[in-house]
Tab-separated table of C-alpha atoms and ligand atoms in Angstrom:
chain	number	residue	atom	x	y	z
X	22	UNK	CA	-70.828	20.325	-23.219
X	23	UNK	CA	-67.112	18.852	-22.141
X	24	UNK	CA	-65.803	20.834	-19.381
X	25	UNK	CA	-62.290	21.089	-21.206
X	26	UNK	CA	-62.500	20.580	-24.380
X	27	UNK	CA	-65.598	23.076	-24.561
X	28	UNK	CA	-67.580	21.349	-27.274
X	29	UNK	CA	-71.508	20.069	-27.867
X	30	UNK	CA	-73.052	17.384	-29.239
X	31	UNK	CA	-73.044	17.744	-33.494
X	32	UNK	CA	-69.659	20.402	-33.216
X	33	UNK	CA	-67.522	17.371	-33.516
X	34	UNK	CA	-67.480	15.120	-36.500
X	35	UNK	CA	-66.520	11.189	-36.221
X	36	UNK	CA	-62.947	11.390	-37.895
X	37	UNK	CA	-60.874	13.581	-36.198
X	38	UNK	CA	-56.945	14.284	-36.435
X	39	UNK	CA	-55.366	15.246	-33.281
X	40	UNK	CA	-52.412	17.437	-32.649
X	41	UNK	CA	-50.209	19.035	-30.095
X	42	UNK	CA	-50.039	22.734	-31.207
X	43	UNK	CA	-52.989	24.964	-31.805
X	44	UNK	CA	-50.726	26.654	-35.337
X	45	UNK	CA	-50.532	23.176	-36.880
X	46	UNK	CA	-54.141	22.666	-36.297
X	47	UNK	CA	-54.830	26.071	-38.164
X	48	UNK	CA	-52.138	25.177	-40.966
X	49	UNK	CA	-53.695	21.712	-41.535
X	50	UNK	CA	-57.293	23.919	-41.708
X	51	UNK	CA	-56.625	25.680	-44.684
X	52	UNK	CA	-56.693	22.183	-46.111
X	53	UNK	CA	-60.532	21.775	-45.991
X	54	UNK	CA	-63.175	22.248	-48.407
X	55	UNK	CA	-64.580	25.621	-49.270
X	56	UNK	CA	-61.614	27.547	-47.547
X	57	UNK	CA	-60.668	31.327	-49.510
X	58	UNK	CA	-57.051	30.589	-49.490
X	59	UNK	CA	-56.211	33.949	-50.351
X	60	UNK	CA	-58.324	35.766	-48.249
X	61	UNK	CA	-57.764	33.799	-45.112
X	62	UNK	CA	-54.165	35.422	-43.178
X	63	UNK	CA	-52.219	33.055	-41.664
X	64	UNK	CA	-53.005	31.879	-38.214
X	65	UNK	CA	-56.547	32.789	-38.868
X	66	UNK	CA	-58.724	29.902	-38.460
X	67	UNK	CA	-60.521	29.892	-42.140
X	68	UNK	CA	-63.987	31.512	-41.561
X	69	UNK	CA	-65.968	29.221	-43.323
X	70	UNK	CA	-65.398	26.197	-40.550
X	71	UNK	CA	-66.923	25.473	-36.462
X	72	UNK	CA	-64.225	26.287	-34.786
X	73	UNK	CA	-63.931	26.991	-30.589
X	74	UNK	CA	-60.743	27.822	-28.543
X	75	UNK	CA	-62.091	26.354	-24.576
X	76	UNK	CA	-60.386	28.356	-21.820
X	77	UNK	CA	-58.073	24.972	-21.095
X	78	UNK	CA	-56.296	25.024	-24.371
X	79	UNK	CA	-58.159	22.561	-26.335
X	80	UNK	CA	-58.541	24.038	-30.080
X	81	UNK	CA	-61.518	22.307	-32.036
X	82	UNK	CA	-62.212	23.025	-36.030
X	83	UNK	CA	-64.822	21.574	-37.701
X	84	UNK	CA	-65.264	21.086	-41.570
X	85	UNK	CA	-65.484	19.147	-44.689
X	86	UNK	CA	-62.620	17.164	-45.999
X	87	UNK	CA	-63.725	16.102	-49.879
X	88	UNK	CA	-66.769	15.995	-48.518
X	89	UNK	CA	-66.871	13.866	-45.597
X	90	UNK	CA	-67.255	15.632	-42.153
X	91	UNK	CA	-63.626	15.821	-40.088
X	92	UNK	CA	-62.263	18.033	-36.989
X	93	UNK	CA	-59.107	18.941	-36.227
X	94	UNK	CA	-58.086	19.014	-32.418
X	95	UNK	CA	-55.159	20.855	-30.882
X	96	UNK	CA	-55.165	19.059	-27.423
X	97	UNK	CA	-51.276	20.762	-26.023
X	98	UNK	CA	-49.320	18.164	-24.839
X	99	UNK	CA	-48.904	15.141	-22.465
X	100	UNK	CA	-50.708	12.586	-21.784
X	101	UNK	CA	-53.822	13.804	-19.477
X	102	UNK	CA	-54.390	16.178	-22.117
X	103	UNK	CA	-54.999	12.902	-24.666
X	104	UNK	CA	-56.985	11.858	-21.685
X	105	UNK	CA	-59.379	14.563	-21.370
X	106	UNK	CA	-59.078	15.101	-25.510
X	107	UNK	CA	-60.311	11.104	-25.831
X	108	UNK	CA	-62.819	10.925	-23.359
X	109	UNK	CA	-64.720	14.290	-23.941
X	110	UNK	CA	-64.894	14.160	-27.454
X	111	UNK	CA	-65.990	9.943	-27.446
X	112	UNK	CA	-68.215	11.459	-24.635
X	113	UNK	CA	-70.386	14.090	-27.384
X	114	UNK	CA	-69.857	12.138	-31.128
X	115	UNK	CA	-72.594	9.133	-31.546
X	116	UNK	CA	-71.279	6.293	-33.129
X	117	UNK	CA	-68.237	4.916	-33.908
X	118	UNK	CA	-64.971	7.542	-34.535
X	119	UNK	CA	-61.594	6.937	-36.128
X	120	UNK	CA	-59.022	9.133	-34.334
X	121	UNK	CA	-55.164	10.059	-35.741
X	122	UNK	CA	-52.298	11.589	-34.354
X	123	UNK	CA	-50.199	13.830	-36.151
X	124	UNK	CA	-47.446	15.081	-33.563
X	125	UNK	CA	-44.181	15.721	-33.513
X	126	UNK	CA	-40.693	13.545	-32.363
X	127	UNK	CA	-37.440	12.434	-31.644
X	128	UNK	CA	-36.199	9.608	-33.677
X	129	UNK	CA	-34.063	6.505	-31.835
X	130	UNK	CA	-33.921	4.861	-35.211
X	131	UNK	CA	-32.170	5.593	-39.058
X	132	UNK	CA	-35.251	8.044	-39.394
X	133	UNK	CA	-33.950	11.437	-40.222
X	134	UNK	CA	-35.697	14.947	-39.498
X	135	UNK	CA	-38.274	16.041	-41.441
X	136	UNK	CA	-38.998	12.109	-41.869
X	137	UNK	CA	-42.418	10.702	-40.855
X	138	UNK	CA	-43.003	7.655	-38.401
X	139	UNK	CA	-45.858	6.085	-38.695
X	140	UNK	CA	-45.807	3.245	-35.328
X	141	UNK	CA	-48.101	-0.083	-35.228
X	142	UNK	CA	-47.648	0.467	-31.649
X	143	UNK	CA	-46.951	2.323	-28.484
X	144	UNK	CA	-46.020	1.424	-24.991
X	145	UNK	CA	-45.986	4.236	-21.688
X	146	UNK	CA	-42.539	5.231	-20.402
X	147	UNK	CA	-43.091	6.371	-16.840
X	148	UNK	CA	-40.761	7.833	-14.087
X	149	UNK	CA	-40.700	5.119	-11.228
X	150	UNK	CA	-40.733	8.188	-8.637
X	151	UNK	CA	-40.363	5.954	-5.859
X	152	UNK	CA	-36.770	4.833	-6.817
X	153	UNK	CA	-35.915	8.790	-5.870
X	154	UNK	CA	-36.977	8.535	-3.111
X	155	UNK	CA	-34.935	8.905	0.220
X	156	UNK	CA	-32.664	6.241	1.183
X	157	UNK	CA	-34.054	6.087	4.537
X	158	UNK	CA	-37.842	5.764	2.407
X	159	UNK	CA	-36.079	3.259	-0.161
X	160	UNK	CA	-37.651	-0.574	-0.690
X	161	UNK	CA	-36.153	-3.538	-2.175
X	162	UNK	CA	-39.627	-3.172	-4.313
X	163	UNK	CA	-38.301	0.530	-5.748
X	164	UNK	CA	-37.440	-1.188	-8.830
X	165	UNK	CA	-35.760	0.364	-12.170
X	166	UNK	CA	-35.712	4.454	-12.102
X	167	UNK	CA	-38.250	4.128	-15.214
X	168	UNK	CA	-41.626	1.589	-16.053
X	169	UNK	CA	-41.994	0.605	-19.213
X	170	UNK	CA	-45.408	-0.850	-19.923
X	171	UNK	CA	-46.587	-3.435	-22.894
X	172	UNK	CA	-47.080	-2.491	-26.389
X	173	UNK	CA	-50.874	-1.399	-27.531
X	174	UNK	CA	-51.366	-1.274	-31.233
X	175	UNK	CA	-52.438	1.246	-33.726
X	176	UNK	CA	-55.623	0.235	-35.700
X	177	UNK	CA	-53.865	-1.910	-38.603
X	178	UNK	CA	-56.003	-0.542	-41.911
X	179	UNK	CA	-55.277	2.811	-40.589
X	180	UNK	CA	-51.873	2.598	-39.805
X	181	UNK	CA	-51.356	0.584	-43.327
X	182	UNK	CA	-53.429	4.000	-45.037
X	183	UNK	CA	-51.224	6.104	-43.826
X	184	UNK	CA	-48.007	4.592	-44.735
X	185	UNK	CA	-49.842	4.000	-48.075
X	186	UNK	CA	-50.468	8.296	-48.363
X	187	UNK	CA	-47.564	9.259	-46.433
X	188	UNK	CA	-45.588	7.532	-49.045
X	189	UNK	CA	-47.476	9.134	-51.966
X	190	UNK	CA	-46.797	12.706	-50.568
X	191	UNK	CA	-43.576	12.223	-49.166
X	192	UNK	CA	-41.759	9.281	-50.842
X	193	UNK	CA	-41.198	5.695	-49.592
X	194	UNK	CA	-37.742	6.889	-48.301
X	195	UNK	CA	-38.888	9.318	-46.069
X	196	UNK	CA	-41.488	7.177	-43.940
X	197	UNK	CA	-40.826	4.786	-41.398
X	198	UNK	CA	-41.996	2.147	-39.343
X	199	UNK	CA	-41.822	0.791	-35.640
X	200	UNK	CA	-43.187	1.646	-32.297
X	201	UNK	CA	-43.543	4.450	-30.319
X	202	UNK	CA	-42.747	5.138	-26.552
X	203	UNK	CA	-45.125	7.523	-24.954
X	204	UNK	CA	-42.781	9.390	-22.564
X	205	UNK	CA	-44.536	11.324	-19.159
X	206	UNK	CA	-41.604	13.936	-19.418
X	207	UNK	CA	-39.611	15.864	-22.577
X	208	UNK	CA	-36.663	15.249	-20.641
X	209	UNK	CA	-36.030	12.723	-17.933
X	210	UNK	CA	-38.068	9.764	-19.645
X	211	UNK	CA	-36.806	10.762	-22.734
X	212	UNK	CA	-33.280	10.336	-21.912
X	213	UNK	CA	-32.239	14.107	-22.184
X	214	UNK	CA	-29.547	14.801	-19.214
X	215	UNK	CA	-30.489	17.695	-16.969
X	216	UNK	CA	-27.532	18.349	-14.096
X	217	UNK	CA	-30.278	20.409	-12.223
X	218	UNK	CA	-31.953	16.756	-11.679
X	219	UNK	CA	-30.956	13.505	-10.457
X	220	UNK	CA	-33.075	11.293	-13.283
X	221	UNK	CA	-31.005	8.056	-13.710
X	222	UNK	CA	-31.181	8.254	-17.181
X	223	UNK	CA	-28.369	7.610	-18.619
X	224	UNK	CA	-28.806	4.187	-19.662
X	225	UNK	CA	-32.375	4.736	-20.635
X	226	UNK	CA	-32.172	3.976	-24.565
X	227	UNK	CA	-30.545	0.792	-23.932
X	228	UNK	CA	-33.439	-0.192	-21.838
X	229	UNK	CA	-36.251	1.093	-24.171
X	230	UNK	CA	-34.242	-1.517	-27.522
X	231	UNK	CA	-33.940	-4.198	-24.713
X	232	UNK	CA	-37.906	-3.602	-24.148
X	233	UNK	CA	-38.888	-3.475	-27.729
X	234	UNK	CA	-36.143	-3.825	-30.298
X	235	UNK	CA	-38.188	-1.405	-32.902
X	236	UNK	CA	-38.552	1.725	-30.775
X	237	UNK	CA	-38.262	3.846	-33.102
X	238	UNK	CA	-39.758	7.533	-31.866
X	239	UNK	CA	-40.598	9.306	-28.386
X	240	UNK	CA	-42.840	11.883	-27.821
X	241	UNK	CA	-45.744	12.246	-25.226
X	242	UNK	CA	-49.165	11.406	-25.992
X	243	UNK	CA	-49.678	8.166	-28.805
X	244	UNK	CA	-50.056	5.521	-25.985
X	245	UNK	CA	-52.431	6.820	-24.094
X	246	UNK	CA	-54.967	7.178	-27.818
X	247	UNK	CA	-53.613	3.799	-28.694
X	248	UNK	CA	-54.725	2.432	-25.126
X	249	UNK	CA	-58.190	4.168	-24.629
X	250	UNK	CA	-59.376	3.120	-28.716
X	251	UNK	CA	-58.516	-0.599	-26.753
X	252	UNK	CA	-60.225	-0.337	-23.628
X	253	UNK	CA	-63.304	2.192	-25.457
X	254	UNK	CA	-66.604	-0.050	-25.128
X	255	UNK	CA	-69.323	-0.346	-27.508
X	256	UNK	CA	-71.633	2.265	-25.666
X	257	UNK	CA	-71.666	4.894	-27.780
X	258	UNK	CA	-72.926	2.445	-31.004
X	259	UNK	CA	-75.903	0.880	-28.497
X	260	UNK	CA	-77.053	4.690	-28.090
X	261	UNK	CA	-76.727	5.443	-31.635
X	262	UNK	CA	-78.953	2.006	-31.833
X	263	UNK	CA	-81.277	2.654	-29.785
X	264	UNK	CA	-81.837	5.914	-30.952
X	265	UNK	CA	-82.749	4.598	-34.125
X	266	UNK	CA	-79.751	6.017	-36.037
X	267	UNK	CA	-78.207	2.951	-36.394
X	268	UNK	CA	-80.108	0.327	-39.057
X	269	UNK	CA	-77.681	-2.839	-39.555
X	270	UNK	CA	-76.055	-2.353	-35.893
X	271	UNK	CA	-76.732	-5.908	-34.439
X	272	UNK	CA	-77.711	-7.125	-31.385
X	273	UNK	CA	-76.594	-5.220	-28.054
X	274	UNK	CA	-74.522	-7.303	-26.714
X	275	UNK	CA	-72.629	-7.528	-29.962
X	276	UNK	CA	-72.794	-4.029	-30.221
X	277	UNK	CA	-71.204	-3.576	-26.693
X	278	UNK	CA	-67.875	-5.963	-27.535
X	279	UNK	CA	-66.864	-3.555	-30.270
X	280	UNK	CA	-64.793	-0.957	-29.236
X	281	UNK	CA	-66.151	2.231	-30.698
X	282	UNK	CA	-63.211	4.028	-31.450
X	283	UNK	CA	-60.542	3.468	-33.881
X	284	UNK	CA	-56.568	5.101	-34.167
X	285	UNK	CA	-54.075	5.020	-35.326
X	286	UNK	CA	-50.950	7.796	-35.752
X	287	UNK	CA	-48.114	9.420	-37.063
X	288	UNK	CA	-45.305	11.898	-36.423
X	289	UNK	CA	-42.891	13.764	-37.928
X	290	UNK	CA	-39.476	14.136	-36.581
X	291	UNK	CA	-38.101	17.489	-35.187
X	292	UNK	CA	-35.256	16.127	-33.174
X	293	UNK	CA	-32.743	13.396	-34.422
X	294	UNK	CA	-31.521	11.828	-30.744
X	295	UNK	CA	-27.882	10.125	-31.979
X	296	UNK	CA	-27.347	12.555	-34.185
X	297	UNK	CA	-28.820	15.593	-32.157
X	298	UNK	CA	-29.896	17.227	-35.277
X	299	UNK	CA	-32.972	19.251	-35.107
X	300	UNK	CA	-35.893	20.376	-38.059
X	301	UNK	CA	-35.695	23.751	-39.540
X	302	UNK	CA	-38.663	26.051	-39.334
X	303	UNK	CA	-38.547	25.885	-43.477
X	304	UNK	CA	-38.727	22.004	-43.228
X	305	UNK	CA	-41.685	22.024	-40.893
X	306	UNK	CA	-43.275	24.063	-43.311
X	307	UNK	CA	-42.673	21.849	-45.907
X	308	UNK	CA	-43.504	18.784	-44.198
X	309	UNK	CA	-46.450	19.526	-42.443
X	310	UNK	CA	-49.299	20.340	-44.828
X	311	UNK	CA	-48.325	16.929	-46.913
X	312	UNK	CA	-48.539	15.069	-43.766
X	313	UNK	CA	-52.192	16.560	-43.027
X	314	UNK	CA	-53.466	16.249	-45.962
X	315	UNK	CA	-52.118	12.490	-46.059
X	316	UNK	CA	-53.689	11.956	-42.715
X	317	UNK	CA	-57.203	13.776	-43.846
X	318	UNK	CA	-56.555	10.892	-47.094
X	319	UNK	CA	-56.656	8.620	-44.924
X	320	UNK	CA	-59.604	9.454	-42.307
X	321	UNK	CA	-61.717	10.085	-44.853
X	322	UNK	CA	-60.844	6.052	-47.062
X	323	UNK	CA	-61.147	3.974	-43.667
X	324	UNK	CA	-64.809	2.869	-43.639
X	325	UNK	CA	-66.220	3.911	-40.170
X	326	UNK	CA	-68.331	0.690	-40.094
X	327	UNK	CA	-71.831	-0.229	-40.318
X	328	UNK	CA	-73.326	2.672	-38.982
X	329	UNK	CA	-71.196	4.874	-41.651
X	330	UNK	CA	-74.088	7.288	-43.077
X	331	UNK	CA	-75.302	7.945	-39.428
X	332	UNK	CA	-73.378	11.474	-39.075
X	333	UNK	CA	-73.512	12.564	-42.711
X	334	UNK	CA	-74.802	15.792	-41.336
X	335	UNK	CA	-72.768	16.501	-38.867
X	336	UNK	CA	-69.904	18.930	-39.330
X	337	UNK	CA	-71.939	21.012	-42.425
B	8	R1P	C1	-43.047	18.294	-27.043
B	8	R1P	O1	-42.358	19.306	-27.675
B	8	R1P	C2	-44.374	18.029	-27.723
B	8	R1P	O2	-44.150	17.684	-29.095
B	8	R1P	C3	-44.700	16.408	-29.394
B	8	R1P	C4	-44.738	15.717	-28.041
B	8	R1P	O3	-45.572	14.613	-28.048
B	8	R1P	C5	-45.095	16.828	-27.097
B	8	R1P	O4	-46.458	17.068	-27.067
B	8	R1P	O5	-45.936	16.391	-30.029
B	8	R1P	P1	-46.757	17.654	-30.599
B	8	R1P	O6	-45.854	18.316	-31.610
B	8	R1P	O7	-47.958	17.071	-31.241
B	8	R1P	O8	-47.102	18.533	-29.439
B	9	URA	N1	-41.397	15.857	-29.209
B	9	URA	C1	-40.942	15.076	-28.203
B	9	URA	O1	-41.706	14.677	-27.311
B	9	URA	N2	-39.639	14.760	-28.196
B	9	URA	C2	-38.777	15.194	-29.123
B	9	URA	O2	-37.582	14.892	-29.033
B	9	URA	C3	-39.271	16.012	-30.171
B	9	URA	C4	-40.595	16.328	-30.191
């Protein structure tokens, strides 16, 4: 069992869709197969699907999507929770997993809200807290008030799926490309100006386009799913191997270069940052089930790989 995330071996399926809040994961729910629309209230987790609420805020749901096994996980936000999310769930699912992000945003580019970004990237913007320091503590070393790191990218079939469905549900016009920054804070490494702080911000977007000219969206967790699916090892398939689960799954060593998880993500944009225009709770509405359902599209079309049928009974 994962001390956070509160699940067991066989609760979680091998495609999962990740989001912040535990109400989208319940709207995007009602998308699964078998669920009594009509007899399931709203923010009621539909009683014919696994689902477990752990005591640290992680929201699991486990179901069917036409057919193929899929969870949803609410994970809150930031980027330790993606850490504890990614490495308890990779830590209970045998075999390879493919794992999107549908979150929420603030567009730095023509994207408007209610628009969806889907990035081929992400890089890590982090407050460099030892540029606040005190004068007296101060080093030439201190640096720039924020670190931004390299660029990781998204899977590239699943990113180029989901721009494919997102399209089909929401219209060309409406979806966007570029990368993603990964901020550590809402508000200082986002650029917002708080008088209550001293966060040497102000010149922040200008550094983030110098960085990477197609920055297109900030919010707070993409990087860090982009970054583990890079650095995740081939463990997990050798165990599935050895366990016999796996028939076509190569030698070890071949096994152990893969990495065994796949992402990729998107997000839909609640806050406009030149314009300062923010989504309406009717737009959300709108916007959100098409962008699950395009994202459960696509999790369920990307071949897992050669060990495909090994979970076909997991998540009944
Ligand atoms: C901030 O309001 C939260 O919204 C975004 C950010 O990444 C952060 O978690 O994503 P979610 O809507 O998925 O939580
Ligand atoms: N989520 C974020 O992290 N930032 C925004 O501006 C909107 C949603």
């Amino acid at each position: 069992m994962s001390i956070h995330v509160g699940v067991k071996r066989g609760e979680l399926a091998n495609r999962v869709l990740t989001v912040g809040d535990p109400a989208r994961a319940i709207v995007l729910s009602r998308s699964l197969d078998g669920v009594d629309l009509e007899n399931t209230p709203p923010k009621t987790v539909p009683s014919n699907l696994f689902s477990y609420a752990s005591h640290r805020g992680f929201l699991t749901i486990t179901g069917r999507y036409k057919g193929v096994p899929v969870s949803i996980v609410a994970i809150g936000m930031g980027v330790s929770m993606m850490d504890f999310f990614v490495r308890e769930c990779r830590a209970v699912v045998d075999g390879p997993m493919i794992i999107i992000r549908l979150g929420s945003c603030g567009s730095v580019s023509e994207a408007a809200v209610g628009d969806i970004s889907v990035p081929s990237g992400a890089y890590l913007v982090q407050r460099n807290v030892d540029y606040f320091a005190p004068l007296e503590d101060a080093t030439a070393t201190s640096g720039k008030p924020y670190h931004l790191s390299k660029v990781f990218e998204a899977d590239h079939e699943i990113t180029q799926t989901l721009v494919k469905n997102m399209s089909s549900k929401l219209g060309t016009g409406h979806v966007w490309s570029g990368i993603n920054a990964t901020a550590d804070s809402f508000y200082s490494s986002q650029g917002r100006q708080d008088q209550n702080f001293v966060d040497a911000n102000e010149e922040l977007f200008t550094e983030l386009i110098r960085h990477e000219p197609n920055t297109s969206t900030l919010e707070m967790e993409t990087f860090v799913l982009f970054h583990l699916a890079k650095t995740s090892t081939g463990a997990p398939l050798v165990r599935a191997a050895l366990d016999g689960q796996v028939q076509n799954g190569g030698s070890v060593e071949a096994l152990l270069k893969k990495n065994s998880i796949r992402a990729g993500a998107c997000m839909m944009v609640f806050a406009q940052r030149h314009t300062n225009a923010f989504i309406t709770k009717e737009d959300v509405a709108r916007v959100e089930p098409l962008a699950g359902k395009a994202v459960f599209d696509s999790l369920v079309e990307v071949h897992l790989g050669a060990d495909e049928d090994l979970h076909s009974t997991q998540g009944s």
